[in-house]
Amino acid sequence: NAGVTQTPKFQVLKTGQSMTLQCAQDMNHEYMSWYRQDPGMGLRLIHYSVGAGITDQGEVPNGYNVSRSTTEDFPLRLLSAAPSQTSVYFCASSYTSGVQNIQYFGAGTRLSVL
Amino acid sequence: QQQVKQSPQSLIVQKGGISIINCAYENTAFDYFPWYQQFPGKGPALLIAIRPDVSEKKEGRFTISFNKSAKQFSLHIMDSQPGDSATYFCAASEGFEASGSRLTFGEGTQLTVNP
């Protein structure tokens, strides 16, 4: 049981390049989401999905696209990378049980845009 | 606009002491308040969570105190240990059943527990 797997762990891009951050979960969770973590700002929601074929924007969606063709996978695409997108990106999947909503986070992708 | 404000930014506690981290929120529709613990190089992990129908929840050395009228909640770590040294985040969401993906996080507190 791998949980939430993110690839790559590290990435350096040049301004204007595009790339896809991969996220996969093997827990059959309906809910998945992407956050970015910047110093002093906590984690901010980029996009989320409540099930295959359904996605919506979070707090900071500009410059990012997502799709959810399967329950397991939720890739995040950077269309044209900018230095402001230098950050650590976390993917999460979650389920609700009783009085708790339990989110599992991946180990993160550290992205630098030069 | 930061909907969940967390303080302090950093905290140093002696082993065996009590660590207290505070959060305040603005959105009265929030109905789920989790705390996450994050070690360097790792993703956040759920530590403890509370719904607004109770004022306190305790799990081992970790306690959440919740004050609905003040729109504040706090994490207390009793008998703090060096292994508790990590970054702690409070968070909140609304529409509990459907909000599994939509957490609003505080800024984080870097806790250091000295031996």
Short mmCIF file of N, CA and C in Angstrom, two decimals, chain B residues 15-93:
data_model
loop_
_atom_site.label_atom_id
_atom_site.label_comp_id
_atom_site.label_asym_id
_atom_site.label_seq_id
_atom_site.Cartn_x
_atom_site.Cartn_y
_atom_site.Cartn_z
N LYS B 15 11.91 20.34 27.11
CA LYS B 15 11.36 18.99 27.26
C LYS B 15 10.51 18.90 28.51
N GLY B 16 9.32 18.33 28.36
CA GLY B 16 8.41 18.19 29.49
C GLY B 16 7.44 19.35 29.64
N GLY B 17 7.67 20.42 28.91
CA GLY B 17 6.81 21.60 28.99
C GLY B 17 5.56 21.47 28.13
N ILE B 18 4.74 22.51 28.17
CA ILE B 18 3.50 22.54 27.39
C ILE B 18 3.69 23.48 26.21
N SER B 19 3.38 22.99 25.02
CA SER B 19 3.42 23.81 23.81
C SER B 19 1.99 24.22 23.47
N ILE B 20 1.80 25.50 23.20
CA ILE B 20 0.46 26.00 22.87
C ILE B 20 0.54 26.80 21.57
N ILE B 21 -0.28 26.42 20.61
CA ILE B 21 -0.35 27.10 19.32
C ILE B 21 -1.80 27.53 19.10
N ASN B 22 -1.96 28.76 18.66
CA ASN B 22 -3.30 29.33 18.55
C ASN B 22 -3.67 29.63 17.10
N CYS B 23 -4.97 29.51 16.81
CA CYS B 23 -5.47 29.87 15.50
C CYS B 23 -6.80 30.60 15.63
N ALA B 24 -7.02 31.55 14.74
CA ALA B 24 -8.27 32.30 14.69
C ALA B 24 -8.80 32.26 13.27
N TYR B 25 -10.10 32.16 13.14
CA TYR B 25 -10.69 32.09 11.79
C TYR B 25 -11.77 33.14 11.65
N GLU B 26 -12.11 33.41 10.39
CA GLU B 26 -13.11 34.44 10.09
C GLU B 26 -14.41 33.86 9.55
N ASN B 27 -14.32 32.79 8.80
CA ASN B 27 -15.48 32.23 8.12
C ASN B 27 -16.33 31.41 9.08
N THR B 28 -17.50 31.91 9.44
CA THR B 28 -18.34 31.21 10.41
C THR B 28 -18.95 29.93 9.83
N ALA B 29 -18.79 29.72 8.53
CA ALA B 29 -19.29 28.49 7.90
C ALA B 29 -18.32 27.32 8.07
N PHE B 30 -17.10 27.60 8.53
CA PHE B 30 -16.16 26.50 8.78
C PHE B 30 -16.75 25.54 9.80
N ASP B 31 -16.66 24.24 9.52
CA ASP B 31 -17.22 23.27 10.46
C ASP B 31 -16.31 22.08 10.69
N TYR B 32 -15.05 22.22 10.36
CA TYR B 32 -14.09 21.15 10.61
C TYR B 32 -12.73 21.78 10.78
N PHE B 33 -12.04 21.42 11.88
CA PHE B 33 -10.80 22.11 12.25
C PHE B 33 -9.73 21.06 12.59
N PRO B 34 -8.89 20.71 11.62
CA PRO B 34 -7.81 19.75 11.87
C PRO B 34 -6.48 20.44 12.15
N TRP B 35 -5.60 19.72 12.79
CA TRP B 35 -4.22 20.14 12.96
C TRP B 35 -3.34 19.11 12.26
N TYR B 36 -2.33 19.64 11.57
CA TYR B 36 -1.39 18.79 10.85
C TYR B 36 0.02 19.01 11.40
N GLN B 37 0.81 17.94 11.35
CA GLN B 37 2.21 17.96 11.78
C GLN B 37 3.07 17.65 10.55
N GLN B 38 4.12 18.43 10.36
CA GLN B 38 4.98 18.22 9.20
C GLN B 38 6.44 18.21 9.62
N PHE B 39 7.13 17.13 9.27
CA PHE B 39 8.57 17.03 9.49
C PHE B 39 9.29 17.44 8.20
N PRO B 40 10.54 17.92 8.33
CA PRO B 40 11.28 18.37 7.14
C PRO B 40 11.33 17.32 6.04
N GLY B 41 11.03 17.74 4.83
CA GLY B 41 11.09 16.84 3.68
C GLY B 41 9.91 15.91 3.54
N LYS B 42 8.91 16.07 4.39
CA LYS B 42 7.74 15.19 4.36
C LYS B 42 6.48 16.00 4.12
N GLY B 43 5.41 15.30 3.71
CA GLY B 43 4.12 15.96 3.61
C GLY B 43 3.48 16.08 4.98
N PRO B 44 2.51 16.99 5.12
CA PRO B 44 1.80 17.11 6.40
C PRO B 44 1.04 15.82 6.71
N ALA B 45 0.88 15.55 8.00
CA ALA B 45 0.14 14.37 8.45
C ALA B 45 -0.89 14.80 9.48
N LEU B 46 -2.10 14.28 9.35
CA LEU B 46 -3.17 14.64 10.29
C LEU B 46 -2.79 14.22 11.71
N LEU B 47 -2.93 15.18 12.64
CA LEU B 47 -2.59 14.93 14.04
C LEU B 47 -3.85 14.72 14.87
N ILE B 48 -4.77 15.65 14.79
CA ILE B 48 -6.00 15.62 15.57
C ILE B 48 -6.96 16.62 14.94
N ALA B 49 -8.26 16.39 15.10
CA ALA B 49 -9.24 17.28 14.49
C ALA B 49 -10.46 17.40 15.38
N ILE B 50 -11.22 18.50 15.18
CA ILE B 50 -12.39 18.74 16.01
C ILE B 50 -13.52 19.31 15.16
N ARG B 51 -14.74 18.99 15.50
CA ARG B 51 -15.92 19.61 14.92
C ARG B 51 -16.43 20.65 15.91
N PRO B 52 -17.21 21.65 15.48
CA PRO B 52 -17.60 22.74 16.37
C PRO B 52 -18.67 22.40 17.40
N ASP B 53 -19.15 21.15 17.42
CA ASP B 53 -20.16 20.80 18.41
C ASP B 53 -19.54 20.40 19.75
N VAL B 54 -18.20 20.37 19.83
CA VAL B 54 -17.53 20.09 21.10
C VAL B 54 -16.50 21.18 21.36
N SER B 55 -16.16 21.40 22.63
CA SER B 55 -15.23 22.47 22.99
C SER B 55 -13.81 21.96 23.21
N GLU B 56 -13.66 20.65 23.33
CA GLU B 56 -12.33 20.11 23.57
C GLU B 56 -12.25 18.67 23.08
N LYS B 57 -11.09 18.32 22.54
CA LYS B 57 -10.84 16.94 22.14
C LYS B 57 -9.42 16.58 22.51
N LYS B 58 -9.26 15.43 23.13
CA LYS B 58 -7.94 15.02 23.60
C LYS B 58 -7.58 13.67 23.01
N GLU B 59 -6.34 13.57 22.51
CA GLU B 59 -5.81 12.30 22.03
C GLU B 59 -4.38 12.20 22.52
N GLY B 60 -4.19 11.38 23.55
CA GLY B 60 -2.86 11.24 24.14
C GLY B 60 -2.37 12.56 24.72
N ARG B 61 -1.20 13.02 24.26
CA ARG B 61 -0.64 14.27 24.77
C ARG B 61 -1.16 15.50 24.02
N PHE B 62 -1.98 15.30 23.02
CA PHE B 62 -2.45 16.38 22.17
C PHE B 62 -3.91 16.71 22.47
N THR B 63 -4.20 18.00 22.66
CA THR B 63 -5.55 18.47 22.96
C THR B 63 -5.88 19.67 22.08
N ILE B 64 -7.07 19.65 21.50
CA ILE B 64 -7.60 20.83 20.81
C ILE B 64 -8.63 21.47 21.73
N SER B 65 -8.50 22.79 21.92
CA SER B 65 -9.53 23.57 22.60
C SER B 65 -10.20 24.45 21.56
N PHE B 66 -11.53 24.49 21.59
CA PHE B 66 -12.29 25.20 20.55
C PHE B 66 -13.24 26.18 21.20
N ASN B 67 -13.20 27.44 20.76
CA ASN B 67 -14.08 28.48 21.28
C ASN B 67 -14.85 29.06 20.10
N LYS B 68 -16.08 28.58 19.93
CA LYS B 68 -16.87 28.97 18.76
C LYS B 68 -17.23 30.45 18.77
N SER B 69 -17.56 30.99 19.93
CA SER B 69 -17.99 32.39 19.98
C SER B 69 -16.83 33.33 19.66
N ALA B 70 -15.62 32.95 20.05
CA ALA B 70 -14.43 33.77 19.77
C ALA B 70 -13.82 33.45 18.41
N LYS B 71 -14.31 32.40 17.77
CA LYS B 71 -13.75 31.92 16.50
C LYS B 71 -12.26 31.66 16.64
N GLN B 72 -11.93 30.88 17.68
CA GLN B 72 -10.54 30.54 17.93
C GLN B 72 -10.43 29.07 18.32
N PHE B 73 -9.30 28.48 17.99
CA PHE B 73 -9.02 27.14 18.45
C PHE B 73 -7.52 26.99 18.64
N SER B 74 -7.13 26.10 19.51
CA SER B 74 -5.72 25.99 19.85
C SER B 74 -5.33 24.53 20.03
N LEU B 75 -4.04 24.29 19.85
CA LEU B 75 -3.44 22.97 20.05
C LEU B 75 -2.54 23.04 21.27
N HIS B 76 -2.74 22.12 22.20
CA HIS B 76 -1.89 22.00 23.38
C HIS B 76 -1.14 20.67 23.30
N ILE B 77 0.16 20.73 23.43
CA ILE B 77 0.98 19.52 23.47
C ILE B 77 1.55 19.41 24.87
N MET B 78 1.06 18.45 25.61
CA MET B 78 1.51 18.24 26.98
C MET B 78 2.80 17.42 26.98
N ASP B 79 3.61 17.62 28.02
CA ASP B 79 4.86 16.84 28.17
C ASP B 79 5.62 16.81 26.83
N SER B 80 5.88 17.97 26.28
CA SER B 80 6.53 18.07 24.97
C SER B 80 7.86 17.33 24.94
N GLN B 81 8.11 16.64 23.82
CA GLN B 81 9.32 15.84 23.63
C GLN B 81 10.11 16.33 22.42
N PRO B 82 11.42 16.11 22.42
CA PRO B 82 12.22 16.52 21.26
C PRO B 82 11.68 15.98 19.93
N GLY B 83 11.08 14.79 19.97
CA GLY B 83 10.49 14.21 18.77
C GLY B 83 9.27 14.94 18.27
N ASP B 84 8.75 15.87 19.09
CA ASP B 84 7.61 16.69 18.65
C ASP B 84 8.07 17.88 17.81
N SER B 85 9.38 18.11 17.76
CA SER B 85 9.90 19.23 16.98
C SER B 85 9.53 19.06 15.51
N ALA B 86 8.74 19.99 15.02
CA ALA B 86 8.18 19.91 13.67
C ALA B 86 7.45 21.22 13.39
N THR B 87 6.88 21.33 12.19
CA THR B 87 6.02 22.46 11.87
C THR B 87 4.57 22.01 12.02
N TYR B 88 3.79 22.81 12.70
CA TYR B 88 2.38 22.49 12.94
C TYR B 88 1.49 23.49 12.19
N PHE B 89 0.49 22.95 11.54
CA PHE B 89 -0.46 23.78 10.80
C PHE B 89 -1.87 23.54 11.33
N CYS B 90 -2.58 24.63 11.59
CA CYS B 90 -4.01 24.49 11.79
C CYS B 90 -4.68 24.65 10.43
N ALA B 91 -5.90 24.18 10.34
CA ALA B 91 -6.64 24.28 9.08
C ALA B 91 -8.13 24.30 9.39
N ALA B 92 -8.90 24.64 8.38
CA ALA B 92 -10.35 24.68 8.53
C ALA B 92 -11.00 24.41 7.19
N SER B 93 -12.22 23.88 7.23
CA SER B 93 -12.99 23.69 5.99
C SER B 93 -14.48 23.79 6.31
#
